[in-house]
């Protein structure tokens, strides 16, 4: 079982031809509401990318808070439609987290109101992890209070679970015991720069940044590098780069979440993938997410990633597969 501790947001996503200037009002081309939040997106990625038959049951439990409002009820229903176990998603007396996502052809910008996500407690973590064993994984991001993520990682380590941290949105400095209790860290370029002081822009700086995380006690490091792909290191033998697949990118929201969810599923959980293969699977899955609008709804299923893989083998669509 993978336990995801994190945020659930009502994403209001607005497509714009460009960002408005100061004092300017412009018309949006589209507006949609959907399931978002880093915790929810990563849980959905795990559930959608799990190719095992439904009879096996849910592979992911989300530990989260939503409000006792219409948005909260709707988001829980969407999580369940996607086969995420919501036993530990509590409805509380605060507004459901909300994200305003502005998407232009150049980039996206997000404003988040934490709301219910800010009220997660240690007892939420204790209750959820009561039945966890060393065969299970805990995956966290930082769109919830930092001390709750730190507490959960400590508890998971005591149980002997595999622990994964996506330090997003970045909070600096991260306490030493977070690094100590994390097996796999998956930061993007901005987070890497904020946490290590190194901008990973070429092979030397990527290696230096990954070493900085190893020096703090993390065994596995994966840097996600946007359209440049990902760099990874296991601190001993593996030091590699995976280029991103070239796709028609329309909205990158949820790309990082797809990558992290896919990695958490493929590597420690299913265990049929090597570290490198799991990163390749994650890269392929995320390349589909960026070619669609939205957050959770843009995440592909295992069948869609498979189909892409078959096309790569048969058609040779230019994906530079270095394995
Ligand atoms: P976001 O916050 O936009 O969801 P992120 O900043 O957390 O994403 P990125 O490093 O931008 O994370 O992207 C995660 C992964 O998604 C990359 O490692 C890559 O595999 C894939 N990806 C991102 N952007 C693109 C792109 N333009 N084309 C193809 N793949 C992409
Ligand atoms: O990582 C993408 C997510 O970040 C969006 O779904 C939005 O809710 C913000 O939290």
mmCIF file of C-alpha atoms and ligand atoms in Angstrom:
data_model
loop_
_atom_site.group_PDB
_atom_site.id
_atom_site.type_symbol
_atom_site.label_atom_id
_atom_site.label_comp_id
_atom_site.label_asym_id
_atom_site.label_seq_id
_atom_site.Cartn_x
_atom_site.Cartn_y
_atom_site.Cartn_z
ATOM 1 C CA UNK A 1 0.000 0.000 0.000
ATOM 2 C CA UNK A 2 1.155 3.527 -0.731
ATOM 3 C CA UNK A 3 0.062 6.174 1.770
ATOM 4 C CA UNK A 4 0.033 9.684 0.322
ATOM 5 C CA UNK A 5 -0.030 12.502 2.872
ATOM 6 C CA UNK A 6 -0.905 15.800 1.248
ATOM 7 C CA UNK A 7 -3.205 18.475 -0.077
ATOM 8 C CA UNK A 8 -6.495 18.358 -1.918
ATOM 9 C CA UNK A 9 -7.399 21.496 -3.868
ATOM 10 C CA UNK A 10 -10.272 22.680 -5.962
ATOM 11 C CA UNK A 11 -8.318 23.840 -9.038
ATOM 12 C CA UNK A 12 -9.817 26.748 -10.946
ATOM 13 C CA UNK A 13 -7.836 26.686 -14.126
ATOM 14 C CA UNK A 14 -7.972 29.645 -16.489
ATOM 15 C CA UNK A 15 -6.485 29.569 -19.990
ATOM 16 C CA UNK A 16 -5.176 32.935 -21.162
ATOM 17 C CA UNK A 17 -3.461 34.080 -24.351
ATOM 18 C CA UNK A 18 -0.955 35.938 -22.106
ATOM 19 C CA UNK A 19 -0.682 37.254 -18.534
ATOM 20 C CA UNK A 20 -2.504 40.575 -17.969
ATOM 21 C CA UNK A 21 -0.362 43.643 -17.313
ATOM 22 C CA UNK A 22 -0.738 45.708 -14.108
ATOM 23 C CA UNK A 23 -4.236 47.257 -14.031
ATOM 24 C CA UNK A 24 -5.307 45.437 -17.205
ATOM 25 C CA UNK A 25 -8.331 43.128 -17.606
ATOM 26 C CA UNK A 26 -8.221 40.489 -20.310
ATOM 27 C CA UNK A 27 -10.646 37.779 -21.412
ATOM 28 C CA UNK A 28 -9.834 34.158 -20.699
ATOM 29 C CA UNK A 29 -10.167 31.556 -23.446
ATOM 30 C CA UNK A 30 -11.360 28.816 -21.132
ATOM 31 C CA UNK A 31 -12.078 28.143 -17.488
ATOM 32 C CA UNK A 32 -12.435 24.735 -15.858
ATOM 33 C CA UNK A 33 -12.731 23.419 -12.311
ATOM 34 C CA UNK A 34 -11.228 20.128 -11.296
ATOM 35 C CA UNK A 35 -9.476 17.962 -8.762
ATOM 36 C CA UNK A 36 -6.022 19.220 -7.870
ATOM 37 C CA UNK A 37 -3.580 19.641 -5.017
ATOM 38 C CA UNK A 38 -0.265 17.860 -4.932
ATOM 39 C CA UNK A 39 -1.402 15.114 -2.561
ATOM 40 C CA UNK A 40 -4.555 14.366 -4.548
ATOM 41 C CA UNK A 41 -2.761 14.492 -7.902
ATOM 42 C CA UNK A 42 -0.027 12.111 -6.749
ATOM 43 C CA UNK A 43 -2.576 9.706 -5.271
ATOM 44 C CA UNK A 44 -4.571 9.779 -8.526
ATOM 45 C CA UNK A 45 -1.380 9.197 -10.533
ATOM 46 C CA UNK A 46 -0.632 6.086 -8.478
ATOM 47 C CA UNK A 47 -4.175 4.756 -8.867
ATOM 48 C CA UNK A 48 -4.453 5.478 -12.606
ATOM 49 C CA UNK A 49 -1.001 4.151 -13.445
ATOM 50 C CA UNK A 50 -1.420 0.890 -11.536
ATOM 51 C CA UNK A 51 -1.957 -1.713 -14.248
ATOM 52 C CA UNK A 52 -2.951 -4.469 -11.829
ATOM 53 C CA UNK A 53 -6.564 -5.710 -11.978
ATOM 54 C CA UNK A 54 -9.217 -3.914 -9.915
ATOM 55 C CA UNK A 55 -9.757 -7.043 -7.770
ATOM 56 C CA UNK A 56 -6.373 -6.376 -6.171
ATOM 57 C CA UNK A 57 -8.063 -3.365 -4.527
ATOM 58 C CA UNK A 58 -6.850 0.200 -4.127
ATOM 59 C CA UNK A 59 -3.089 0.641 -4.147
ATOM 60 C CA UNK A 60 -3.200 4.074 -2.536
ATOM 61 C CA UNK A 61 -4.690 5.667 0.585
ATOM 62 C CA UNK A 62 -4.770 9.452 0.808
ATOM 63 C CA UNK A 63 -4.336 11.170 4.187
ATOM 64 C CA UNK A 64 -5.851 14.634 3.786
ATOM 65 C CA UNK A 65 -8.411 17.239 4.862
ATOM 66 C CA UNK A 66 -11.158 18.875 2.808
ATOM 67 C CA UNK A 67 -13.862 21.298 3.957
ATOM 68 C CA UNK A 68 -17.444 20.367 4.834
ATOM 69 C CA UNK A 69 -18.504 22.251 1.702
ATOM 70 C CA UNK A 70 -19.734 21.343 -1.773
ATOM 71 C CA UNK A 71 -16.217 21.406 -3.211
ATOM 72 C CA UNK A 72 -14.971 19.010 -0.516
ATOM 73 C CA UNK A 73 -17.732 16.478 -1.231
ATOM 74 C CA UNK A 74 -17.183 16.737 -4.979
ATOM 75 C CA UNK A 75 -13.419 16.270 -4.701
ATOM 76 C CA UNK A 76 -13.812 13.195 -2.489
ATOM 77 C CA UNK A 77 -16.182 11.726 -5.105
ATOM 78 C CA UNK A 78 -13.589 12.386 -7.834
ATOM 79 C CA UNK A 79 -10.863 10.722 -5.774
ATOM 80 C CA UNK A 80 -13.078 7.670 -5.337
ATOM 81 C CA UNK A 81 -13.942 7.571 -9.062
ATOM 82 C CA UNK A 82 -10.211 7.308 -9.614
ATOM 83 C CA UNK A 83 -9.909 4.394 -7.168
ATOM 84 C CA UNK A 84 -8.131 6.351 -4.428
ATOM 85 C CA UNK A 85 -8.992 5.031 -0.957
ATOM 86 C CA UNK A 86 -10.413 8.028 0.960
ATOM 87 C CA UNK A 87 -10.849 6.352 4.374
ATOM 88 C CA UNK A 88 -8.390 8.900 5.825
ATOM 89 C CA UNK A 89 -9.673 12.000 4.025
ATOM 90 C CA UNK A 90 -11.456 13.971 6.771
ATOM 91 C CA UNK A 91 -14.074 16.677 6.312
ATOM 92 C CA UNK A 92 -13.294 19.617 8.617
ATOM 93 C CA UNK A 93 -14.729 23.021 9.501
ATOM 94 C CA UNK A 94 -12.576 25.022 7.117
ATOM 95 C CA UNK A 95 -12.937 25.851 3.447
ATOM 96 C CA UNK A 96 -11.575 23.297 0.993
ATOM 97 C CA UNK A 97 -8.131 24.220 -0.382
ATOM 98 C CA UNK A 98 -8.318 26.194 -3.604
ATOM 99 C CA UNK A 99 -5.803 26.857 -6.362
ATOM 100 C CA UNK A 100 -6.134 29.482 -9.071
ATOM 101 C CA UNK A 101 -4.117 28.132 -11.982
ATOM 102 C CA UNK A 102 -3.396 30.512 -14.855
ATOM 103 C CA UNK A 103 -2.163 28.830 -18.005
ATOM 104 C CA UNK A 104 -0.667 30.711 -20.975
ATOM 105 C CA UNK A 105 1.096 29.249 -24.006
ATOM 106 C CA UNK A 106 4.376 30.150 -22.225
ATOM 107 C CA UNK A 107 3.920 28.822 -18.685
ATOM 108 C CA UNK A 108 1.599 28.384 -15.724
ATOM 109 C CA UNK A 109 1.291 30.368 -12.496
ATOM 110 C CA UNK A 110 -0.541 29.114 -9.423
ATOM 111 C CA UNK A 111 -1.960 30.837 -6.345
ATOM 112 C CA UNK A 112 -2.933 28.445 -3.546
ATOM 113 C CA UNK A 113 -5.234 29.003 -0.572
ATOM 114 C CA UNK A 114 -4.378 26.193 1.853
ATOM 115 C CA UNK A 115 -7.677 26.185 3.791
ATOM 116 C CA UNK A 116 -8.470 22.731 5.162
ATOM 117 C CA UNK A 117 -5.018 21.437 4.125
ATOM 118 C CA UNK A 118 -3.426 23.616 6.821
ATOM 119 C CA UNK A 119 -5.207 21.795 9.643
ATOM 120 C CA UNK A 120 -3.756 18.280 9.271
ATOM 121 C CA UNK A 121 -2.720 16.895 12.663
ATOM 122 C CA UNK A 122 -0.329 14.316 14.086
ATOM 123 C CA UNK A 123 -3.307 12.172 15.097
ATOM 124 C CA UNK A 124 -4.441 12.057 11.436
ATOM 125 C CA UNK A 125 -1.039 10.578 10.648
ATOM 126 C CA UNK A 126 -1.060 8.181 13.603
ATOM 127 C CA UNK A 127 -4.525 6.897 12.796
ATOM 128 C CA UNK A 128 -3.725 6.323 9.113
ATOM 129 C CA UNK A 129 -0.368 4.642 9.697
ATOM 130 C CA UNK A 130 -1.661 2.364 12.439
ATOM 131 C CA UNK A 131 -2.026 -0.554 10.037
ATOM 132 C CA UNK A 132 1.063 0.232 7.922
ATOM 133 C CA UNK A 133 3.983 -2.194 7.667
ATOM 134 C CA UNK A 134 7.535 -2.130 6.363
ATOM 135 C CA UNK A 135 6.212 -3.313 2.978
ATOM 136 C CA UNK A 136 4.370 0.002 2.553
ATOM 137 C CA UNK A 137 5.436 3.409 1.255
ATOM 138 C CA UNK A 138 4.775 6.940 2.528
ATOM 139 C CA UNK A 139 4.805 9.749 -0.032
ATOM 140 C CA UNK A 140 4.666 13.431 1.075
ATOM 141 C CA UNK A 141 4.855 16.886 -0.467
ATOM 142 C CA UNK A 142 4.969 20.234 1.355
ATOM 143 C CA UNK A 143 1.575 21.781 0.578
ATOM 144 C CA UNK A 144 0.677 20.916 4.200
ATOM 145 C CA UNK A 145 2.298 22.092 7.469
ATOM 146 C CA UNK A 146 6.011 21.249 7.415
ATOM 147 C CA UNK A 147 6.001 19.805 10.947
ATOM 148 C CA UNK A 148 3.267 17.324 9.960
ATOM 149 C CA UNK A 149 5.279 16.102 6.976
ATOM 150 C CA UNK A 150 8.356 15.809 9.219
ATOM 151 C CA UNK A 151 6.355 13.895 11.841
ATOM 152 C CA UNK A 152 4.881 11.506 9.270
ATOM 153 C CA UNK A 153 8.280 10.774 7.742
ATOM 154 C CA UNK A 154 9.681 10.042 11.220
ATOM 155 C CA UNK A 155 6.770 7.698 12.045
ATOM 156 C CA UNK A 156 7.094 5.951 8.679
ATOM 157 C CA UNK A 157 10.810 5.446 9.212
ATOM 158 C CA UNK A 158 10.135 3.928 12.657
ATOM 159 C CA UNK A 159 7.733 1.475 10.998
ATOM 160 C CA UNK A 160 10.367 0.688 8.355
ATOM 161 C CA UNK A 161 8.292 2.014 5.431
ATOM 162 C CA UNK A 162 9.896 3.387 2.267
ATOM 163 C CA UNK A 163 9.701 7.183 2.414
ATOM 164 C CA UNK A 164 9.523 9.566 -0.540
ATOM 165 C CA UNK A 165 9.499 13.361 -0.426
ATOM 166 C CA UNK A 166 8.573 15.743 -3.218
ATOM 167 C CA UNK A 167 9.698 19.021 -1.524
ATOM 168 C CA UNK A 168 7.067 21.109 -3.281
ATOM 169 C CA UNK A 169 6.277 23.928 -2.721
ATOM 170 C CA UNK A 170 9.762 24.344 -1.328
ATOM 171 C CA UNK A 171 10.279 25.450 2.278
ATOM 172 C CA UNK A 172 13.769 26.382 3.380
ATOM 173 C CA UNK A 173 15.707 25.305 5.228
ATOM 174 C CA UNK A 174 14.333 21.798 5.562
ATOM 175 C CA UNK A 175 15.059 20.388 9.034
ATOM 176 C CA UNK A 176 17.904 17.849 9.084
ATOM 177 C CA UNK A 177 15.655 15.070 10.323
ATOM 178 C CA UNK A 178 13.513 15.333 7.183
ATOM 179 C CA UNK A 179 16.539 14.423 5.073
ATOM 180 C CA UNK A 180 17.479 11.738 7.574
ATOM 181 C CA UNK A 181 14.056 10.104 7.286
ATOM 182 C CA UNK A 182 13.707 10.270 3.480
ATOM 183 C CA UNK A 183 14.770 7.417 1.186
ATOM 184 C CA UNK A 184 13.953 9.102 -2.144
ATOM 185 C CA UNK A 185 13.789 12.858 -2.765
ATOM 186 C CA UNK A 186 12.301 14.247 -5.986
ATOM 187 C CA UNK A 187 12.761 18.035 -6.344
ATOM 188 C CA UNK A 188 12.319 20.112 -9.516
ATOM 189 C CA UNK A 189 14.880 22.683 -10.699
ATOM 190 C CA UNK A 190 13.600 25.545 -8.525
ATOM 191 C CA UNK A 191 13.388 23.366 -5.430
ATOM 192 C CA UNK A 192 16.868 21.965 -6.071
ATOM 193 C CA UNK A 193 18.312 25.469 -6.310
ATOM 194 C CA UNK A 194 16.495 26.598 -3.146
ATOM 195 C CA UNK A 195 17.592 23.563 -1.111
ATOM 196 C CA UNK A 196 21.173 23.133 -2.342
ATOM 197 C CA UNK A 197 22.095 26.551 -3.739
ATOM 198 C CA UNK A 198 22.947 24.821 -7.032
ATOM 199 C CA UNK A 199 21.046 25.484 -10.244
ATOM 200 C CA UNK A 200 20.964 22.122 -12.067
ATOM 201 C CA UNK A 201 21.473 23.267 -15.642
ATOM 202 C CA UNK A 202 24.152 20.924 -16.994
ATOM 203 C CA UNK A 203 25.748 17.591 -16.130
ATOM 204 C CA UNK A 204 28.250 18.993 -13.620
ATOM 205 C CA UNK A 205 25.716 21.065 -11.702
ATOM 206 C CA UNK A 206 23.168 18.224 -11.724
ATOM 207 C CA UNK A 207 25.757 15.873 -10.243
ATOM 208 C CA UNK A 208 26.815 18.461 -7.658
ATOM 209 C CA UNK A 209 23.202 19.056 -6.599
ATOM 210 C CA UNK A 210 22.452 15.343 -6.295
ATOM 211 C CA UNK A 211 25.620 14.899 -4.220
ATOM 212 C CA UNK A 212 24.455 17.673 -1.895
ATOM 213 C CA UNK A 213 21.304 15.665 -1.155
ATOM 214 C CA UNK A 214 23.312 12.459 -0.648
ATOM 215 C CA UNK A 215 25.579 14.312 1.799
ATOM 216 C CA UNK A 216 22.488 15.089 3.889
ATOM 217 C CA UNK A 217 21.634 11.406 4.115
ATOM 218 C CA UNK A 218 19.202 10.785 1.235
ATOM 219 C CA UNK A 219 20.012 7.627 -0.721
ATOM 220 C CA UNK A 220 18.042 8.150 -3.939
ATOM 221 C CA UNK A 221 17.768 11.501 -5.707
ATOM 222 C CA UNK A 222 15.747 12.288 -8.823
ATOM 223 C CA UNK A 223 15.862 15.837 -10.200
ATOM 224 C CA UNK A 224 12.961 16.651 -12.509
ATOM 225 C CA UNK A 225 14.126 19.104 -15.133
ATOM 226 C CA UNK A 226 10.954 20.068 -16.999
ATOM 227 C CA UNK A 227 11.280 19.727 -20.774
ATOM 228 C CA UNK A 228 14.880 18.548 -20.248
ATOM 229 C CA UNK A 229 13.713 15.358 -18.522
ATOM 230 C CA UNK A 230 15.202 14.003 -15.301
ATOM 231 C CA UNK A 231 18.546 13.250 -13.651
ATOM 232 C CA UNK A 232 18.941 10.503 -11.108
ATOM 233 C CA UNK A 233 21.415 9.026 -8.689
ATOM 234 C CA UNK A 234 21.372 6.183 -6.176
ATOM 235 C CA UNK A 235 24.468 7.516 -4.461
ATOM 236 C CA UNK A 236 26.533 4.496 -5.501
ATOM 237 C CA UNK A 237 26.305 2.998 -8.993
ATOM 238 C CA UNK A 238 23.633 4.807 -10.910
ATOM 239 C CA UNK A 239 24.095 8.283 -12.231
ATOM 240 C CA UNK A 240 21.962 8.932 -15.245
ATOM 241 C CA UNK A 241 19.893 11.287 -17.379
ATOM 242 C CA UNK A 242 16.562 10.583 -19.037
ATOM 243 C CA UNK A 243 15.554 13.069 -21.730
ATOM 244 C CA UNK A 244 11.913 14.136 -21.844
ATOM 245 C CA UNK A 245 9.802 12.930 -24.717
ATOM 246 C CA UNK A 246 9.088 15.643 -27.281
ATOM 247 C CA UNK A 247 5.376 16.398 -27.159
ATOM 248 C CA UNK A 248 2.958 19.193 -27.931
ATOM 249 C CA UNK A 249 2.909 20.822 -24.480
ATOM 250 C CA UNK A 250 -0.312 22.670 -23.607
ATOM 251 C CA UNK A 251 -0.386 22.718 -19.786
ATOM 252 C CA UNK A 252 2.344 21.433 -17.474
ATOM 253 C CA UNK A 253 0.145 21.487 -14.324
ATOM 254 C CA UNK A 254 0.494 18.129 -12.608
ATOM 255 C CA UNK A 255 3.588 17.010 -14.570
ATOM 256 C CA UNK A 256 5.707 16.820 -11.430
ATOM 257 C CA UNK A 257 2.884 15.045 -9.559
ATOM 258 C CA UNK A 258 2.508 12.459 -12.331
ATOM 259 C CA UNK A 259 6.256 11.845 -12.296
ATOM 260 C CA UNK A 260 6.431 11.429 -8.515
ATOM 261 C CA UNK A 261 3.318 9.220 -8.336
ATOM 262 C CA UNK A 262 4.583 7.008 -11.167
ATOM 263 C CA UNK A 263 7.970 6.642 -9.515
ATOM 264 C CA UNK A 264 6.450 5.798 -6.106
ATOM 265 C CA UNK A 265 4.285 3.147 -7.732
ATOM 266 C CA UNK A 266 6.843 1.613 -10.039
ATOM 267 C CA UNK A 267 9.975 1.452 -7.958
ATOM 268 C CA UNK A 268 9.469 0.612 -4.317
ATOM 269 C CA UNK A 269 5.885 -0.576 -4.525
ATOM 270 C CA UNK A 270 5.439 -2.884 -7.488
ATOM 271 C CA UNK A 271 9.132 -3.678 -7.323
ATOM 272 C CA UNK A 272 9.252 -5.014 -10.890
ATOM 273 C CA UNK A 273 11.122 -1.986 -12.119
ATOM 274 C CA UNK A 274 14.732 -1.018 -11.512
ATOM 275 C CA UNK A 275 15.349 2.547 -10.319
ATOM 276 C CA UNK A 276 16.225 3.591 -13.899
ATOM 277 C CA UNK A 277 13.223 1.855 -15.426
ATOM 278 C CA UNK A 278 10.917 3.456 -12.863
ATOM 279 C CA UNK A 279 12.261 6.922 -13.793
ATOM 280 C CA UNK A 280 11.730 6.121 -17.477
ATOM 281 C CA UNK A 281 8.141 5.046 -16.772
ATOM 282 C CA UNK A 282 7.625 8.288 -14.810
ATOM 283 C CA UNK A 283 9.050 10.370 -17.682
ATOM 284 C CA UNK A 284 6.714 8.720 -20.175
ATOM 285 C CA UNK A 285 3.677 9.196 -17.955
ATOM 286 C CA UNK A 286 4.494 12.887 -17.304
ATOM 287 C CA UNK A 287 4.975 13.530 -21.028
ATOM 288 C CA UNK A 288 1.312 12.626 -21.551
ATOM 289 C CA UNK A 289 0.168 14.893 -18.697
ATOM 290 C CA UNK A 290 1.785 17.991 -20.256
ATOM 291 C CA UNK A 291 -0.010 17.356 -23.535
ATOM 292 C CA UNK A 292 -3.445 17.802 -21.855
ATOM 293 C CA UNK A 293 -5.172 20.516 -19.838
ATOM 294 C CA UNK A 294 -5.912 20.223 -16.110
ATOM 295 C CA UNK A 295 -4.301 18.573 -13.099
ATOM 296 C CA UNK A 296 -5.627 15.166 -11.926
ATOM 297 C CA UNK A 297 -7.763 14.792 -15.054
ATOM 298 C CA UNK A 298 -4.711 15.107 -17.313
ATOM 299 C CA UNK A 299 -2.882 12.173 -15.703
ATOM 300 C CA UNK A 300 -2.759 9.113 -18.000
ATOM 301 C CA UNK A 301 -3.731 5.544 -17.206
ATOM 302 C CA UNK A 302 -1.335 2.603 -17.361
ATOM 303 C CA UNK A 303 -2.948 1.587 -20.671
ATOM 304 C CA UNK A 304 -2.238 5.010 -22.179
ATOM 305 C CA UNK A 305 1.421 4.834 -21.173
ATOM 306 C CA UNK A 306 1.601 1.303 -22.610
ATOM 307 C CA UNK A 307 0.103 2.480 -25.867
ATOM 308 C CA UNK A 308 2.687 5.241 -26.090
ATOM 309 C CA UNK A 309 5.444 2.726 -25.375
ATOM 310 C CA UNK A 310 4.197 0.388 -28.143
ATOM 311 C CA UNK A 311 4.089 3.284 -30.586
ATOM 312 C CA UNK A 312 7.639 4.195 -29.631
ATOM 313 C CA UNK A 313 8.802 0.650 -30.352
ATOM 314 C CA UNK A 314 6.823 0.299 -33.583
ATOM 315 C CA UNK A 315 6.871 3.786 -35.005
ATOM 316 C CA UNK A 316 10.043 5.290 -33.587
ATOM 317 C CA UNK A 317 8.503 8.672 -32.790
ATOM 318 C CA UNK A 318 11.767 10.289 -31.856
ATOM 319 C CA UNK A 319 11.763 9.403 -28.171
ATOM 320 C CA UNK A 320 15.390 9.066 -27.212
ATOM 321 C CA UNK A 321 15.269 5.907 -25.117
ATOM 322 C CA UNK A 322 18.738 5.397 -23.717
ATOM 323 C CA UNK A 323 18.082 2.135 -21.918
HETATM 324 P P1 LIG B 1 4.688 21.203 -12.471
HETATM 325 O O1 LIG B 1 4.843 22.066 -11.226
HETATM 326 O O2 LIG B 1 4.559 22.000 -13.756
HETATM 327 O O3 LIG B 1 3.666 20.148 -12.330
HETATM 328 P P2 LIG B 1 7.335 20.401 -11.757
HETATM 329 O O4 LIG B 1 8.008 21.735 -11.821
HETATM 330 O O5 LIG B 1 7.063 19.816 -10.423
HETATM 331 O O6 LIG B 1 6.028 20.386 -12.643
HETATM 332 P P3 LIG B 1 8.944 19.446 -13.918
HETATM 333 O O7 LIG B 1 10.372 19.174 -13.680
HETATM 334 O O8 LIG B 1 8.597 20.689 -14.663
HETATM 335 O O9 LIG B 1 8.198 19.324 -12.518
HETATM 336 O O10 LIG B 1 8.279 18.239 -14.741
HETATM 337 C C1 LIG B 1 8.225 16.914 -14.223
HETATM 338 C C2 LIG B 1 8.492 15.934 -15.351
HETATM 339 O O11 LIG B 1 7.478 16.108 -16.345
HETATM 340 C C3 LIG B 1 9.814 16.145 -16.076
HETATM 341 O O12 LIG B 1 10.857 15.450 -15.417
HETATM 342 C C4 LIG B 1 9.499 15.575 -17.442
HETATM 343 O O13 LIG B 1 9.643 14.165 -17.419
HETATM 344 C C5 LIG B 1 8.026 15.921 -17.636
HETATM 345 N N1 LIG B 1 7.868 17.182 -18.369
HETATM 346 C C6 LIG B 1 7.749 18.431 -17.871
HETATM 347 N N2 LIG B 1 7.660 19.350 -18.845
HETATM 348 C C7 LIG B 1 7.702 18.669 -20.000
HETATM 349 C C8 LIG B 1 7.647 19.041 -21.395
HETATM 350 N N3 LIG B 1 7.535 20.314 -21.760
HETATM 351 N N4 LIG B 1 7.727 18.049 -22.319
HETATM 352 C C9 LIG B 1 7.831 16.742 -21.953
HETATM 353 N N5 LIG B 1 7.891 16.331 -20.672
HETATM 354 C C10 LIG B 1 7.830 17.268 -19.711
HETATM 355 O O1 LIG B 2 1.232 20.420 -8.674
HETATM 356 C C1 LIG B 2 0.075 20.943 -9.259
HETATM 357 C C2 LIG B 2 -0.882 21.390 -8.187
HETATM 358 O O2 LIG B 2 -0.304 22.461 -7.478
HETATM 359 C C3 LIG B 2 -2.189 21.923 -8.711
HETATM 360 O O3 LIG B 2 -3.157 20.908 -8.888
HETATM 361 C C4 LIG B 2 -2.589 22.962 -7.683
HETATM 362 O O4 LIG B 2 -3.634 22.552 -6.852
HETATM 363 C C5 LIG B 2 -1.323 23.233 -6.872
HETATM 364 O O5 LIG B 2 -1.436 22.774 -5.607
#
